[in-house]
mmCIF file of C-alpha atoms in Angstrom:
data_model
loop_
_atom_site.group_PDB
_atom_site.id
_atom_site.type_symbol
_atom_site.label_atom_id
_atom_site.label_comp_id
_atom_site.label_asym_id
_atom_site.label_seq_id
_atom_site.Cartn_x
_atom_site.Cartn_y
_atom_site.Cartn_z
ATOM 1 C CA MET A 1 0.000 0.000 0.000
ATOM 2 C CA ILE A 2 1.210 3.520 -0.688
ATOM 3 C CA SER A 3 1.727 5.948 2.173
ATOM 4 C CA TYR A 4 -0.975 8.271 3.408
ATOM 5 C CA GLU A 5 0.971 11.241 2.004
ATOM 6 C CA GLU A 6 1.092 9.613 -1.444
ATOM 7 C CA GLN A 7 -2.616 8.818 -1.196
ATOM 8 C CA CYS A 8 -3.312 12.484 -0.447
ATOM 9 C CA ILE A 9 -1.480 13.526 -3.607
ATOM 10 C CA VAL A 10 -3.391 10.974 -5.697
ATOM 11 C CA MET A 11 -6.702 12.080 -4.210
ATOM 12 C CA GLN A 12 -5.893 15.745 -4.857
ATOM 13 C CA ASN A 13 -5.443 14.786 -8.518
ATOM 14 C CA VAL A 14 -8.678 12.793 -8.439
ATOM 15 C CA MET A 15 -10.593 15.729 -6.970
ATOM 16 C CA THR A 16 -9.123 18.123 -9.535
ATOM 17 C CA VAL A 17 -10.328 15.859 -12.345
ATOM 18 C CA PHE A 18 -13.711 15.261 -10.694
ATOM 19 C CA LYS A 19 -14.357 18.944 -10.051
ATOM 20 C CA SER A 20 -13.345 19.781 -13.621
ATOM 21 C CA VAL A 21 -16.429 17.950 -14.903
ATOM 22 C CA VAL A 22 -18.939 19.035 -12.240
ATOM 23 C CA PRO A 23 -21.632 21.167 -13.902
ATOM 24 C CA ILE A 24 -21.313 24.815 -12.942
ATOM 25 C CA ARG A 25 -24.169 27.229 -12.814
ATOM 26 C CA THR A 26 -23.641 28.939 -9.492
ATOM 27 C CA GLY A 27 -20.590 26.967 -8.315
ATOM 28 C CA ASN A 28 -22.434 25.633 -5.263
ATOM 29 C CA LEU A 29 -22.278 21.985 -6.345
ATOM 30 C CA LYS A 30 -18.592 22.130 -7.238
ATOM 31 C CA ASN A 31 -17.378 24.377 -4.429
ATOM 32 C CA ASN A 32 -19.586 23.434 -1.486
ATOM 33 C CA ALA A 33 -21.268 20.063 -1.994
ATOM 34 C CA VAL A 34 -18.421 17.882 -3.308
ATOM 35 C CA LYS A 35 -16.424 16.350 -0.470
ATOM 36 C CA CYS A 36 -13.543 13.912 -0.192
ATOM 37 C CA GLU A 37 -12.919 12.111 3.075
ATOM 38 C CA TYR A 38 -10.300 9.641 4.255
ATOM 39 C CA LYS A 39 -12.033 6.654 5.865
ATOM 40 C CA GLY A 40 -8.902 4.892 7.090
ATOM 41 C CA ASP A 41 -6.957 1.859 5.921
ATOM 42 C CA GLY A 42 -6.356 3.325 2.465
ATOM 43 C CA LYS A 43 -10.059 3.984 1.810
ATOM 44 C CA TRP A 44 -11.347 7.317 0.530
ATOM 45 C CA GLN A 45 -14.891 8.448 -0.152
ATOM 46 C CA ILE A 46 -16.063 11.140 -2.550
ATOM 47 C CA THR A 47 -19.560 12.333 -1.761
ATOM 48 C CA ILE A 48 -21.948 15.023 -2.858
ATOM 49 C CA ASP A 49 -23.814 16.538 0.042
ATOM 50 C CA GLU A 50 -27.381 16.718 -1.211
ATOM 51 C CA SER A 51 -28.367 18.881 1.744
ATOM 52 C CA VAL A 52 -26.103 21.520 0.174
ATOM 53 C CA ALA A 53 -27.059 20.767 -3.453
ATOM 54 C CA PRO A 54 -30.400 18.915 -3.394
ATOM 55 C CA TYR A 55 -30.725 19.344 -7.166
ATOM 56 C CA MET A 56 -27.626 17.251 -7.886
ATOM 57 C CA PRO A 57 -29.461 14.112 -9.108
ATOM 58 C CA TYR A 58 -31.300 16.194 -11.703
ATOM 59 C CA THR A 59 -28.035 17.463 -13.171
ATOM 60 C CA ASN A 60 -27.154 13.896 -14.176
ATOM 61 C CA GLU A 61 -30.489 12.697 -15.545
ATOM 62 C CA PRO A 62 -32.440 13.294 -18.756
ATOM 63 C CA TRP A 63 -34.836 16.222 -18.694
ATOM 64 C CA VAL A 64 -38.397 14.924 -18.767
ATOM 65 C CA SER A 65 -40.349 17.999 -17.669
ATOM 66 C CA PRO A 66 -42.413 19.729 -20.355
ATOM 67 C CA LYS A 67 -40.829 23.022 -19.275
ATOM 68 C CA PHE A 68 -37.671 22.019 -21.180
ATOM 69 C CA HIS A 69 -39.629 21.644 -24.458
ATOM 70 C CA GLY A 70 -37.833 18.411 -25.413
ATOM 71 C CA LYS A 71 -34.335 19.839 -24.981
ATOM 72 C CA LYS A 72 -31.595 17.477 -23.866
ATOM 73 C CA ASN A 73 -29.831 18.033 -20.556
ATOM 74 C CA PRO A 74 -26.314 19.159 -21.569
ATOM 75 C CA ASN A 75 -24.913 17.600 -18.381
ATOM 76 C CA GLU A 76 -26.702 14.264 -18.758
ATOM 77 C CA HIS A 77 -24.627 11.404 -17.325
ATOM 78 C CA TRP A 78 -21.805 13.700 -16.154
ATOM 79 C CA PHE A 79 -21.506 11.815 -12.861
ATOM 80 C CA ASP A 80 -21.226 8.448 -14.616
ATOM 81 C CA ASP A 81 -18.608 9.878 -16.979
ATOM 82 C CA ALA A 82 -16.701 11.352 -14.013
ATOM 83 C CA ALA A 83 -16.603 7.946 -12.315
ATOM 84 C CA GLY A 84 -15.044 6.493 -15.464
ATOM 85 C CA LEU A 85 -12.436 9.264 -15.563
ATOM 86 C CA ILE A 86 -11.574 8.678 -11.921
ATOM 87 C CA ALA A 87 -11.189 4.935 -12.487
ATOM 88 C CA LEU A 88 -8.853 5.613 -15.408
ATOM 89 C CA LEU A 89 -6.842 8.175 -13.437
ATOM 90 C CA LEU A 90 -6.490 5.839 -10.450
ATOM 91 C CA SER A 91 -5.323 2.978 -12.644
ATOM 92 C CA GLN A 92 -2.663 5.259 -14.143
ATOM 93 C CA GLU A 93 -1.594 6.842 -10.844
ATOM 94 C CA LEU A 94 -1.361 3.470 -9.088
ATOM 95 C CA HIS A 95 0.079 1.597 -12.099
ATOM 96 C CA GLY A 96 -2.862 -0.777 -12.150
ATOM 97 C CA THR A 97 -5.048 -2.342 -14.793
ATOM 98 C CA LEU A 98 -8.558 -1.174 -15.516
ATOM 99 C CA ARG A 99 -11.038 -3.950 -16.300
ATOM 100 C CA ARG A 100 -14.807 -3.996 -16.701
#
């Protein structure tokens, strides 16, 4: 296992990549709701505090309300795409292999 200090550097890179794809309208989601926490024993958790940004799930999903007049959500699936980017980054940073 890599040291805690090395893990911190890797997770700083992960958070930079993750936050680079977070949709920005007001900056609240990116700057206040996204959190990264060390859970111990080499485990880290990235969360989005929905009490801070309760609209977060809607930023990732297709728009179905008639108020959007059939327009597509430009951020649709951003969270899923971000997870893929993080997996790729971690495999590179940790010299691992990415498999589905």
